[in-house]
XYZ file of C-alpha atoms in Angstrom:
712
model
C 234.389 190.900 -86.116
C 236.689 191.788 -83.236
C 234.873 192.406 -79.981
C 236.548 194.345 -77.207
C 236.587 192.676 -73.805
C 236.223 195.428 -71.225
C 234.924 195.051 -67.714
C 231.135 194.879 -67.623
C 229.498 197.952 -66.147
C 227.350 197.612 -63.064
C 223.791 196.989 -64.194
C 222.358 199.409 -61.721
C 223.907 202.223 -63.719
C 220.922 201.887 -66.043
C 218.568 203.250 -63.428
C 220.385 206.512 -62.918
C 217.729 209.240 -62.968
C 217.662 210.750 -66.426
C 215.566 213.134 -68.418
C 212.458 211.510 -69.892
C 212.642 210.242 -73.467
C 212.996 213.201 -75.727
C 210.348 214.421 -78.107
C 212.845 214.859 -80.902
C 212.096 211.406 -82.294
C 208.422 211.516 -83.205
C 206.675 208.332 -84.147
C 204.322 208.171 -87.064
C 205.429 211.645 -88.081
C 203.650 213.171 -91.024
C 205.351 216.070 -92.784
C 203.571 219.372 -92.662
C 201.088 219.838 -95.457
C 202.405 222.017 -98.234
C 206.006 221.721 -97.135
C 206.911 218.486 -98.829
C 204.716 218.575 -101.882
C 202.413 215.910 -103.185
C 203.627 212.406 -102.728
C 202.056 211.255 -105.985
C 201.908 212.803 -109.423
C 199.448 215.701 -109.694
C 198.191 216.321 -113.276
C 197.546 219.974 -112.424
C 201.281 220.386 -111.983
C 201.663 219.826 -115.739
C 199.740 223.004 -116.515
C 201.661 225.016 -113.908
C 204.991 223.794 -115.298
C 204.275 224.491 -118.990
C 205.855 227.999 -118.983
C 209.071 226.543 -117.535
C 209.040 223.802 -120.174
C 209.028 226.431 -122.947
C 211.721 228.484 -121.206
C 213.990 225.428 -121.254
C 213.936 225.344 -125.084
C 217.058 227.514 -125.226
C 220.057 225.751 -126.828
C 222.289 226.406 -123.785
C 219.854 224.454 -121.626
C 219.069 221.718 -124.149
C 222.714 220.943 -124.918
C 223.028 219.464 -121.416
C 220.914 216.552 -122.680
C 222.563 215.317 -125.908
C 219.591 213.167 -126.952
C 217.016 215.919 -126.606
C 219.396 218.442 -128.187
C 219.385 216.285 -131.323
C 215.569 216.254 -131.223
C 215.591 220.057 -130.920
C 217.807 220.353 -133.990
C 215.515 217.922 -135.827
C 212.527 220.070 -134.886
C 214.206 223.173 -136.291
C 215.223 221.357 -139.515
C 211.743 219.936 -140.170
C 210.169 223.330 -139.441
C 212.458 225.027 -141.991
C 211.700 222.347 -144.581
C 207.951 222.664 -143.913
C 208.155 226.436 -144.439
C 209.878 225.878 -147.792
C 207.022 223.595 -148.904
C 203.929 225.234 -147.358
C 201.545 222.833 -149.057
C 203.189 219.778 -147.490
C 200.881 219.018 -144.549
C 202.976 215.945 -143.675
C 206.059 218.057 -142.958
C 204.096 220.475 -140.771
C 202.552 217.678 -138.704
C 205.924 215.945 -138.214
C 207.527 219.259 -137.186
C 204.725 219.972 -134.710
C 205.046 216.574 -133.025
C 208.830 216.850 -132.843
C 208.442 220.193 -131.053
C 205.934 218.566 -128.706
C 208.471 215.807 -128.011
C 210.986 218.412 -126.862
C 208.389 220.280 -124.795
C 207.183 217.064 -123.154
C 210.768 216.212 -122.207
C 211.254 219.656 -120.656
C 207.886 219.337 -118.954
C 208.994 216.210 -117.074
C 211.969 218.070 -115.603
C 209.911 221.227 -114.997
C 207.295 219.291 -113.019
C 209.993 217.767 -110.792
C 211.627 221.160 -110.266
C 208.246 222.801 -109.676
C 207.559 220.535 -106.735
C 210.938 221.506 -105.297
C 210.164 225.216 -105.709
C 206.880 224.781 -103.851
C 208.836 223.328 -100.948
C 211.408 226.128 -101.175
C 208.711 228.832 -101.052
C 207.468 227.425 -97.758
C 211.018 227.297 -96.402
C 211.590 230.934 -97.375
C 208.724 231.913 -95.101
C 210.770 230.535 -92.214
C 213.811 232.533 -93.311
C 213.278 235.920 -91.734
C 215.589 238.853 -91.253
C 216.018 239.020 -87.491
C 217.747 241.355 -85.095
C 220.350 239.517 -83.037
C 221.433 240.291 -79.486
C 225.195 239.880 -79.865
C 227.338 239.602 -76.760
C 230.289 241.979 -76.593
C 232.117 241.365 -73.347
C 229.552 241.676 -70.567
C 227.132 243.790 -72.610
C 224.731 243.202 -75.497
C 224.369 245.007 -78.804
C 221.561 244.673 -81.316
C 222.719 243.949 -84.879
C 220.980 242.599 -88.009
C 221.231 238.815 -88.272
C 222.940 239.228 -91.669
C 225.936 240.871 -89.974
C 226.711 237.924 -87.694
C 230.046 236.208 -88.165
C 231.245 232.721 -87.325
C 232.173 232.610 -83.642
C 229.818 235.411 -82.520
C 227.861 234.783 -79.314
C 224.174 235.743 -79.332
C 221.503 235.618 -76.623
C 218.010 234.287 -77.245
C 215.107 234.250 -74.807
C 211.423 233.322 -74.955
C 209.688 234.478 -78.194
C 213.029 235.312 -79.868
C 213.752 233.988 -83.352
C 217.175 232.343 -83.538
C 219.176 234.552 -85.957
C 221.553 231.917 -87.347
C 222.820 228.358 -87.148
C 224.936 227.557 -84.136
C 225.504 225.533 -80.994
C 224.112 226.268 -77.538
C 227.051 227.027 -75.247
C 225.078 228.122 -72.194
C 221.629 227.300 -70.834
C 218.736 225.091 -71.876
C 215.546 226.086 -73.712
C 212.447 224.757 -75.426
C 212.566 225.480 -79.165
C 209.843 225.419 -81.846
C 211.353 223.827 -84.979
C 208.069 223.307 -86.857
C 209.230 225.597 -89.670
C 211.995 223.101 -90.433
C 210.662 219.705 -89.419
C 206.902 220.209 -89.698
C 206.583 218.726 -86.195
C 204.594 220.952 -83.833
C 205.973 219.458 -80.601
C 208.740 221.648 -79.115
C 212.201 220.201 -78.564
C 214.851 220.803 -75.928
C 218.180 222.351 -76.854
C 220.935 222.476 -74.245
C 224.653 223.076 -73.911
C 227.265 220.418 -73.378
C 225.592 217.508 -75.158
C 224.577 216.066 -78.503
C 221.397 218.168 -78.573
C 223.127 221.519 -78.723
C 222.632 222.451 -82.399
C 220.045 225.100 -83.272
C 218.853 226.302 -86.669
C 218.325 229.881 -87.776
C 214.664 230.769 -88.264
C 213.420 228.583 -85.413
C 211.849 230.110 -82.326
C 212.750 229.939 -78.628
C 209.672 229.190 -76.521
C 211.087 229.353 -73.007
C 214.157 230.123 -70.911
C 217.427 231.701 -72.026
C 220.309 230.319 -74.106
C 223.587 231.644 -75.456
C 224.390 230.484 -78.993
C 227.743 230.390 -80.763
C 227.223 231.092 -84.480
C 228.771 228.403 -86.707
C 227.758 229.486 -90.250
C 228.001 232.594 -92.384
C 224.867 234.478 -93.508
C 223.575 232.962 -96.754
C 225.089 229.580 -95.902
C 222.664 228.610 -93.150
C 220.841 225.309 -92.976
C 217.657 226.848 -94.405
C 219.634 228.437 -97.270
C 221.132 225.059 -98.135
C 217.718 223.393 -97.912
C 216.231 225.942 -100.301
C 219.029 225.442 -102.844
C 218.786 221.681 -102.632
C 215.019 221.280 -102.926
C 214.952 223.783 -105.801
C 217.510 221.682 -107.629
C 219.914 224.596 -107.947
C 222.610 222.643 -106.122
C 221.867 219.317 -107.786
C 224.829 217.891 -109.630
C 224.670 214.893 -111.912
C 225.808 211.712 -110.243
C 228.520 209.440 -111.721
C 225.929 206.868 -112.826
C 223.806 209.583 -114.408
C 226.830 210.976 -116.258
C 227.782 207.485 -117.449
C 224.248 206.883 -118.728
C 224.280 210.239 -120.520
C 227.508 209.212 -122.254
C 225.914 205.911 -123.292
C 222.832 207.687 -124.647
C 225.017 210.166 -126.534
C 226.995 207.278 -128.040
C 223.812 205.524 -129.156
C 222.595 208.781 -130.664
C 225.805 209.136 -132.689
C 225.533 205.524 -133.901
C 221.923 206.002 -135.051
C 222.791 209.351 -136.623
C 225.495 207.712 -138.751
C 223.127 204.862 -139.630
C 220.357 207.236 -140.746
C 222.776 209.376 -142.786
C 223.960 206.313 -144.722
C 220.356 205.408 -145.616
C 220.096 208.305 -148.071
C 222.681 206.946 -150.587
C 221.076 203.484 -150.388
C 217.652 205.018 -151.001
C 218.887 206.934 -154.045
C 220.464 203.765 -155.425
C 217.254 201.790 -154.824
C 215.048 204.453 -156.363
C 213.308 205.245 -153.082
C 214.463 208.839 -152.872
C 210.933 210.215 -152.431
C 210.265 207.923 -149.500
C 213.452 209.047 -147.734
C 213.106 212.795 -147.685
C 214.956 214.799 -145.043
C 211.741 215.058 -142.991
C 211.273 211.278 -143.032
C 214.921 210.653 -142.127
C 214.673 213.141 -139.261
C 211.528 211.401 -138.001
C 213.340 208.062 -138.229
C 216.325 209.378 -136.259
C 214.140 210.804 -133.488
C 212.194 207.565 -133.183
C 215.300 205.368 -133.058
C 217.440 207.303 -130.562
C 216.566 206.713 -126.872
C 214.388 209.808 -126.515
C 212.215 208.328 -123.749
C 214.954 207.865 -121.150
C 216.778 210.955 -122.435
C 213.669 213.005 -121.690
C 213.058 211.522 -118.238
C 216.604 211.061 -116.920
C 216.903 214.422 -115.177
C 213.378 214.195 -113.745
C 214.167 210.780 -112.223
C 217.157 212.219 -110.335
C 215.261 215.266 -109.080
C 212.295 213.119 -108.025
C 214.604 210.801 -106.075
C 215.773 213.695 -103.906
C 212.180 214.906 -103.641
C 211.057 211.538 -102.230
C 213.651 211.934 -99.494
C 212.407 215.446 -98.712
C 208.879 214.050 -98.425
C 210.234 211.837 -95.640
C 211.943 214.793 -93.974
C 215.443 213.771 -95.075
C 217.700 216.349 -96.687
C 220.275 214.928 -99.097
C 223.262 217.185 -99.643
C 223.811 215.720 -103.112
C 222.288 213.340 -105.623
C 225.462 211.281 -105.254
C 224.423 210.472 -101.679
C 220.975 209.268 -102.786
C 222.522 207.105 -105.462
C 225.108 205.715 -103.059
C 222.266 204.741 -100.708
C 220.926 202.509 -103.462
C 224.256 200.704 -103.745
C 224.862 200.310 -99.999
C 225.856 196.788 -98.970
C 226.600 197.361 -95.246
C 224.393 199.172 -92.727
C 225.764 200.288 -89.354
C 222.907 200.791 -86.906
C 222.999 202.028 -83.325
C 221.298 199.641 -80.936
C 219.695 202.202 -78.641
C 216.753 203.994 -80.214
C 217.219 202.267 -83.569
C 216.972 198.532 -82.967
C 215.662 198.760 -79.397
C 213.213 201.179 -77.803
C 216.126 202.874 -76.069
C 215.173 202.221 -72.453
C 215.341 198.917 -70.624
C 211.894 197.673 -69.688
C 210.854 195.316 -66.899
C 210.105 191.952 -68.499
C 209.444 189.619 -65.547
C 209.655 189.142 -61.786
C 211.647 186.044 -60.772
C 211.113 184.924 -57.141
C 213.813 183.145 -55.149
C 213.104 179.945 -53.281
C 210.554 180.474 -50.498
C 208.773 183.514 -52.013
C 206.123 184.008 -54.683
C 206.048 186.135 -57.790
C 203.202 188.400 -56.488
C 205.328 189.178 -53.409
C 208.232 190.223 -55.628
C 205.924 192.304 -57.829
C 204.393 194.103 -54.847
C 207.774 194.991 -53.321
C 209.219 195.969 -56.711
C 206.318 198.314 -57.423
C 206.502 199.851 -53.948
C 210.240 200.531 -54.243
C 209.761 202.096 -57.727
C 207.055 204.655 -56.927
C 209.636 207.417 -56.538
C 211.749 206.194 -59.454
C 210.954 208.484 -62.410
C 213.325 206.761 -64.823
C 211.794 204.824 -67.757
C 212.998 201.599 -66.100
C 211.270 202.491 -62.826
C 208.035 203.382 -64.589
C 208.111 200.078 -66.484
C 208.355 198.129 -63.194
C 205.244 199.846 -61.857
C 203.355 199.161 -65.102
C 204.410 195.495 -65.268
C 203.269 194.866 -61.680
C 199.918 196.440 -62.500
C 199.370 194.615 -65.800
C 200.689 191.183 -64.889
C 199.555 190.908 -61.286
C 196.632 193.321 -61.103
C 198.341 195.525 -58.541
C 196.726 198.942 -58.401
C 199.220 201.680 -59.196
C 199.908 203.436 -55.930
C 201.132 206.990 -55.510
C 203.667 208.492 -53.143
C 201.028 210.680 -51.485
C 199.030 207.643 -50.412
C 201.870 206.307 -48.232
C 201.657 208.477 -45.114
C 204.939 208.745 -43.237
C 206.942 207.005 -45.980
C 210.645 207.795 -46.258
C 211.817 207.555 -49.860
C 215.349 206.377 -50.564
C 216.662 207.934 -53.789
C 219.170 206.218 -55.990
C 222.771 207.444 -55.727
C 225.904 206.379 -57.499
C 227.356 205.354 -54.139
C 224.497 203.165 -52.871
C 223.258 201.999 -56.318
C 219.903 201.317 -54.681
C 216.542 202.986 -54.229
C 213.511 202.141 -52.150
C 211.171 203.161 -49.324
C 210.751 202.755 -45.551
C 207.053 202.559 -44.651
C 204.828 200.804 -42.101
C 207.785 199.205 -40.381
C 209.102 197.707 -43.623
C 212.226 198.580 -45.557
C 212.089 197.746 -49.282
C 215.106 198.058 -51.541
C 215.851 197.377 -55.201
C 219.108 197.820 -57.036
C 222.290 196.264 -58.355
C 222.887 192.693 -57.204
C 226.079 193.422 -55.271
C 224.603 196.450 -53.478
C 221.371 194.736 -52.418
C 223.200 191.611 -51.208
C 225.553 193.791 -49.153
C 222.566 195.688 -47.658
C 220.822 192.442 -46.658
C 223.981 191.173 -44.985
C 224.411 194.488 -43.131
C 220.898 194.074 -41.744
C 221.856 190.637 -40.463
C 219.800 188.786 -43.031
C 220.636 185.806 -45.179
C 220.934 185.645 -48.953
C 219.113 182.912 -50.828
C 221.447 180.635 -52.759
C 219.543 181.023 -56.016
C 219.529 184.878 -55.936
C 223.042 185.208 -57.333
C 222.612 182.381 -59.862
C 219.348 183.894 -61.128
C 221.013 187.281 -61.551
C 223.908 185.712 -63.459
C 221.511 183.801 -65.708
C 219.700 187.015 -66.634
C 223.019 188.772 -67.319
C 224.212 185.957 -69.580
C 220.935 186.205 -71.524
C 221.638 189.869 -72.238
C 219.314 191.303 -69.600
C 219.908 193.491 -66.571
C 219.097 191.970 -63.125
C 217.863 194.137 -60.263
C 217.486 192.453 -56.881
C 214.508 193.209 -54.645
C 214.918 192.857 -50.863
C 212.838 193.600 -47.793
C 213.407 193.926 -44.033
C 210.392 193.353 -41.788
C 209.504 191.393 -38.668
C 210.804 188.279 -40.422
C 214.215 189.859 -40.902
C 216.105 191.002 -44.004
C 215.969 188.775 -47.067
C 216.070 188.702 -50.858
C 212.600 188.358 -52.421
C 213.549 187.972 -56.049
C 214.989 189.486 -59.190
C 213.568 192.003 -61.667
C 214.554 191.169 -65.237
C 215.157 194.396 -67.178
C 215.274 193.828 -70.889
C 216.304 195.996 -73.806
C 213.122 195.678 -75.868
C 213.654 195.187 -79.599
C 211.272 197.278 -81.671
C 208.391 195.420 -83.243
C 209.007 194.316 -86.818
C 212.789 194.841 -86.755
C 213.578 191.173 -87.418
C 211.343 191.235 -90.502
C 212.974 194.429 -91.772
C 216.451 192.968 -91.324
C 215.313 189.869 -93.181
C 214.219 192.118 -96.051
C 217.622 193.801 -96.056
C 219.266 190.375 -96.121
C 217.240 189.466 -99.211
C 218.489 192.698 -100.763
C 222.060 191.541 -100.149
C 222.691 194.118 -97.394
C 224.670 193.211 -94.293
C 223.479 194.752 -91.013
C 225.853 195.515 -88.139
C 224.610 196.620 -84.713
C 226.804 199.184 -82.937
C 226.501 199.376 -79.153
C 228.387 200.362 -76.044
C 227.004 197.331 -74.186
C 229.146 194.442 -73.048
C 229.565 191.522 -75.485
C 227.068 189.230 -73.704
C 224.260 191.778 -73.818
C 225.144 192.795 -77.369
C 225.085 189.186 -78.565
C 221.682 188.532 -77.005
C 220.120 191.641 -78.564
C 221.738 190.917 -81.935
C 220.303 187.394 -81.989
C 216.838 188.584 -80.994
C 216.803 191.401 -83.546
C 218.233 189.239 -86.322
C 221.180 191.432 -87.341
C 224.087 189.826 -89.172
C 226.871 191.072 -86.900
C 227.555 193.397 -83.979
C 230.291 195.568 -82.520
C 230.195 195.733 -78.713
C 231.707 198.425 -76.476
C 232.240 200.502 -79.589
C 234.399 203.627 -79.504
C 234.649 206.253 -82.292
C 237.915 204.619 -83.372
C 236.221 201.211 -83.531
C 233.464 202.600 -85.779
C 235.973 204.209 -88.107
C 238.049 201.021 -88.319
C 234.951 198.944 -89.087
C 233.867 201.280 -91.895
C 237.338 201.226 -93.444
C 237.460 197.414 -93.314
C 234.123 197.152 -95.098
C 235.132 199.719 -97.715
C 238.447 197.941 -98.290
C 236.372 194.952 -99.389
C 234.657 197.043 -102.060
C 231.461 197.662 -100.089
C 229.534 200.893 -99.656
C 228.704 201.679 -96.027
C 225.858 203.696 -94.484
C 225.526 204.800 -90.868
C 223.688 207.265 -88.630
C 225.031 209.518 -85.896
C 224.285 212.650 -83.899
C 227.299 213.434 -81.740
C 230.599 215.168 -82.341
C 232.304 211.831 -81.710
C 230.301 210.377 -84.640
C 231.571 213.019 -87.083
C 234.712 211.138 -88.278
C 232.729 207.969 -89.000
C 229.921 209.930 -90.701
C 232.479 211.607 -92.954
C 234.124 208.271 -93.765
C 230.856 206.453 -94.552
C 229.545 206.537 -98.113
C 226.123 207.503 -96.748
C 226.303 209.403 -93.453
C 222.908 210.357 -92.030
C 223.176 212.983 -89.292
C 220.314 213.623 -86.887
C 218.885 217.150 -86.948
C 218.994 217.130 -83.138
C 222.716 216.417 -83.240
C 225.704 218.694 -83.159
C 226.769 221.002 -85.970
C 229.889 218.877 -86.435
C 227.787 215.775 -87.099
C 225.548 217.596 -89.602
C 228.561 219.021 -91.428
C 230.231 215.597 -91.617
C 227.219 213.681 -92.969
C 225.855 213.930 -96.497
C 222.237 213.605 -95.345
C 220.311 215.165 -92.471
C 217.205 213.546 -90.980
C 214.946 216.367 -89.826
C 212.890 213.963 -87.708
C 216.018 212.608 -85.982
C 214.697 209.068 -86.321
C 217.643 206.636 -86.626
C 215.484 203.862 -88.126
C 214.913 206.047 -91.185
C 218.278 204.885 -92.519
C 216.523 201.741 -93.722
C 213.977 203.856 -95.645
C 216.787 205.934 -97.143
C 218.420 202.795 -98.533
C 215.091 201.704 -100.017
C 214.596 205.125 -101.667
C 218.112 204.972 -103.121
C 217.450 201.536 -104.542
C 214.130 202.740 -105.933
C 215.963 205.550 -107.746
C 218.410 203.130 -109.364
C 215.647 200.655 -110.230
C 213.503 203.400 -111.785
C 216.372 204.624 -113.923
C 217.254 201.093 -115.025
C 213.643 200.105 -115.708
C 212.900 203.161 -117.848
C 216.199 202.768 -119.719
C 215.243 199.162 -120.504
C 211.758 200.269 -121.581
C 213.159 203.057 -123.778
C 215.644 200.865 -125.666
C 213.085 198.065 -126.122
C 210.635 200.704 -127.302
C 212.970 201.807 -130.071
C 213.312 198.273 -131.421
C 209.567 198.052 -132.071
C 209.585 201.309 -134.043
C 211.759 199.696 -136.698
C 208.758 197.644 -137.761
C 206.701 200.794 -138.276
C 209.092 203.089 -140.140
C 211.559 200.899 -142.092
C 208.856 199.033 -144.114
C 207.131 202.364 -144.793
C 210.355 203.844 -146.184
C 211.556 200.991 -148.409
C 208.552 198.779 -149.145
C 208.046 200.547 -152.516
C 211.616 199.857 -153.633
C 211.838 196.474 -151.945
C 208.348 194.883 -151.892
C 209.673 191.967 -149.836
C 210.112 194.370 -146.879
C 206.353 194.653 -146.712
C 206.461 191.410 -144.725
C 207.945 193.421 -141.872
C 204.791 195.533 -141.781
C 203.356 193.119 -139.225
C 201.148 195.834 -137.752
C 199.368 196.276 -141.079
C 199.684 200.070 -141.026
C 197.478 201.978 -143.464
C 200.102 203.911 -145.467
C 203.768 204.988 -145.341
C 202.787 208.503 -144.195
C 200.457 207.101 -141.543
C 203.113 204.667 -140.294
C 205.785 207.354 -139.887
C 203.408 209.851 -138.343
C 202.024 207.236 -135.905
C 205.537 206.364 -134.743
C 206.427 210.040 -134.151
C 203.193 210.719 -132.246
C 203.658 207.617 -130.092
C 207.266 208.634 -129.411
C 206.061 211.973 -128.021
C 203.054 210.711 -126.071
C 204.933 207.896 -124.310
C 207.097 210.545 -122.593
C 204.120 212.289 -121.015
C 202.581 208.923 -120.085
C 205.747 207.919 -118.201
C 206.174 211.212 -116.300
C 204.094 209.978 -113.297
C 206.178 206.786 -113.101
C 209.436 208.764 -113.274
C 208.312 211.068 -110.449
C 206.725 208.406 -108.255
C 209.370 205.766 -108.933
C 209.088 202.099 -109.771
C 207.724 200.129 -106.827
C 210.550 198.570 -104.866
C 210.371 195.032 -103.505
C 213.173 193.396 -101.514
C 214.698 190.607 -103.619
C 218.032 189.425 -104.958
C 219.709 191.320 -107.795
C 219.314 188.532 -110.387
C 215.642 188.062 -109.556
C 215.077 191.803 -109.757
C 216.810 191.886 -113.155
C 214.588 189.109 -114.482
C 211.492 190.838 -113.148
C 212.336 194.215 -114.690
C 213.298 192.641 -118.016
C 209.979 190.828 -118.024
C 207.914 193.898 -117.189
C 209.788 196.802 -118.762
C 211.774 194.970 -121.430
C 208.862 192.944 -122.765
C 206.472 195.809 -122.069
C 208.726 198.153 -124.017
C 208.508 195.824 -127.015
C 204.751 195.305 -126.893
C 203.565 198.837 -126.030
C 204.667 200.452 -129.348
C 202.917 197.778 -131.409
C 199.654 198.466 -129.609
C 200.075 202.227 -129.375
C 201.257 202.819 -132.938
C 198.488 200.611 -134.337
C 195.789 202.495 -132.399
C 197.175 205.864 -133.525
C 197.353 204.568 -137.109
C 193.689 203.532 -136.978
C 192.725 207.038 -135.863
C 194.915 208.729 -138.481
C 193.580 206.487 -141.263
C 190.107 207.898 -140.596
C 191.337 211.347 -141.668
C 190.532 211.964 -145.383
C 193.591 212.132 -147.606
C 195.840 210.073 -145.300
C 194.304 206.629 -145.009
């Protein structure tokens, strides 16, 4: 990968006073109860979803699933035939179980949609009709929030509900976004940065902001969330459409095969054993009804699992693409590292000791409120037992604040002057005071820089003169467990690329420590876009995260673009997913959920087709054993009678759908491994399991049926 070679920035720039780490990236966040729905399958949801399952029996709805539409027609045909022969209990029982098969299939989809509606109901509570204070020139006018147009400026102050989606163009305020994110901690929204986007329905807690409306009424973020979690906006993905075509083709093949059995049966004298009811039962058992019934539920549940993790997917295509991703672009700061450089060690120069360096470093950092300054104070306390002092304790102290010109900070107290800062600035200060610079000060600083760290020199002027005491090693701390997670991604065949604005030396050191496959240093928006296009040109799918307006082009170009909820409106519009928690590391979880969706669909398809093979051994011998006694050898299950065999197969075919609903909603457990190993594993579990389960299930049902007088 090409690495730009720009001049390295002065390391002291990292200690510029900044706002404390923002609360927008909660750790260990748990979604609000009731907003995301149950994570696992809830049997009570079956009862609640039954009315919807019956409402879906309309032909216009059923025709969307070719396999289940054929089952519906078979149910109608067998019901008509049973009515014509009212004394034929066999026909009535077959018709009843075929209807149950259709209802069970609709129930799987209804349960998945029901969970989405529960989430949508909670979101609707956050969607209130508000009165907006619209700016017209220098005055305000109160208008209903529904009358706002794109480009309108509105004012919001403490306790006001934000009337629509937009960007803060003036001011800074604390905002309660718990209705959207489920996180009770307020967040800061301000103009002129990447944290300017606000969402309609959230509440301003303090201060005053002016918002520029960016969406039309009815198209707000909450409106889109409601449509998506309800499934109203869900479109079938290309893979799902392709699988539907395959299932429809298999259905046509089996339909032709079953139709041709009738002439053979008449010729063989087995006409009674191949009645229209029996042939219909055979067709339903042989076509892939299991996966046909669960296919839609699997797709809906995949999006639901993302919502449970506070990620909003704008389409099922995005979820599916996440499962096929082969390249991950990850920001270094806040994703791979903690985001703030931390003091790692105190390195004394010749003639001084480490405790001396620690004491001076802590003293010079007491007024430094940056994360780096705080980490120096903590390290001196933890490693050297130095009690944390406070500014108020140092009577008569003169605090020297950091400035871009001096690139130093420190304190003058008790006749001592202590300074810490960039190597060049501190060395120049020591020389100005008439002191000498230790030979190993510069070499130590260079060694730390080459290792990817940031060196800060510590100096003092006292009755012994001005001199360098040592070097503070600031280190970009890699988050715990990141190397292991990247190793998992590598086993999945996914390439990880770290994106950073750091110089190449620092970027290389962090990349090696974190265990990423590659890195792009001093990255610009154009560099990100070029990298994505190069990866895509090689046939790879690319995923990335971003939150700024400058990330929007790359987010739009990526196959999976995850925008942070704290980011700008442009970033959220460009991406096809929005992370409500604004946690960049969640991209790894999104990829795992996408893969779980694909694995679940593949596993249940394998199970369904293998399932159908086993049913041959139940129905075919029952149909033709009378005409061809040699076929009785295929009756390896030893079923009681032809009627019992056919009925057992139909009952099993219906029950297996309801048994697999929890698996379809929860998803097959995902484990990082290579594609060929995963294929072997799923074939072993779901392929072999699909062959064995019908033998056991049909035999058990047959034993129960055979106990009924007149059947066994």
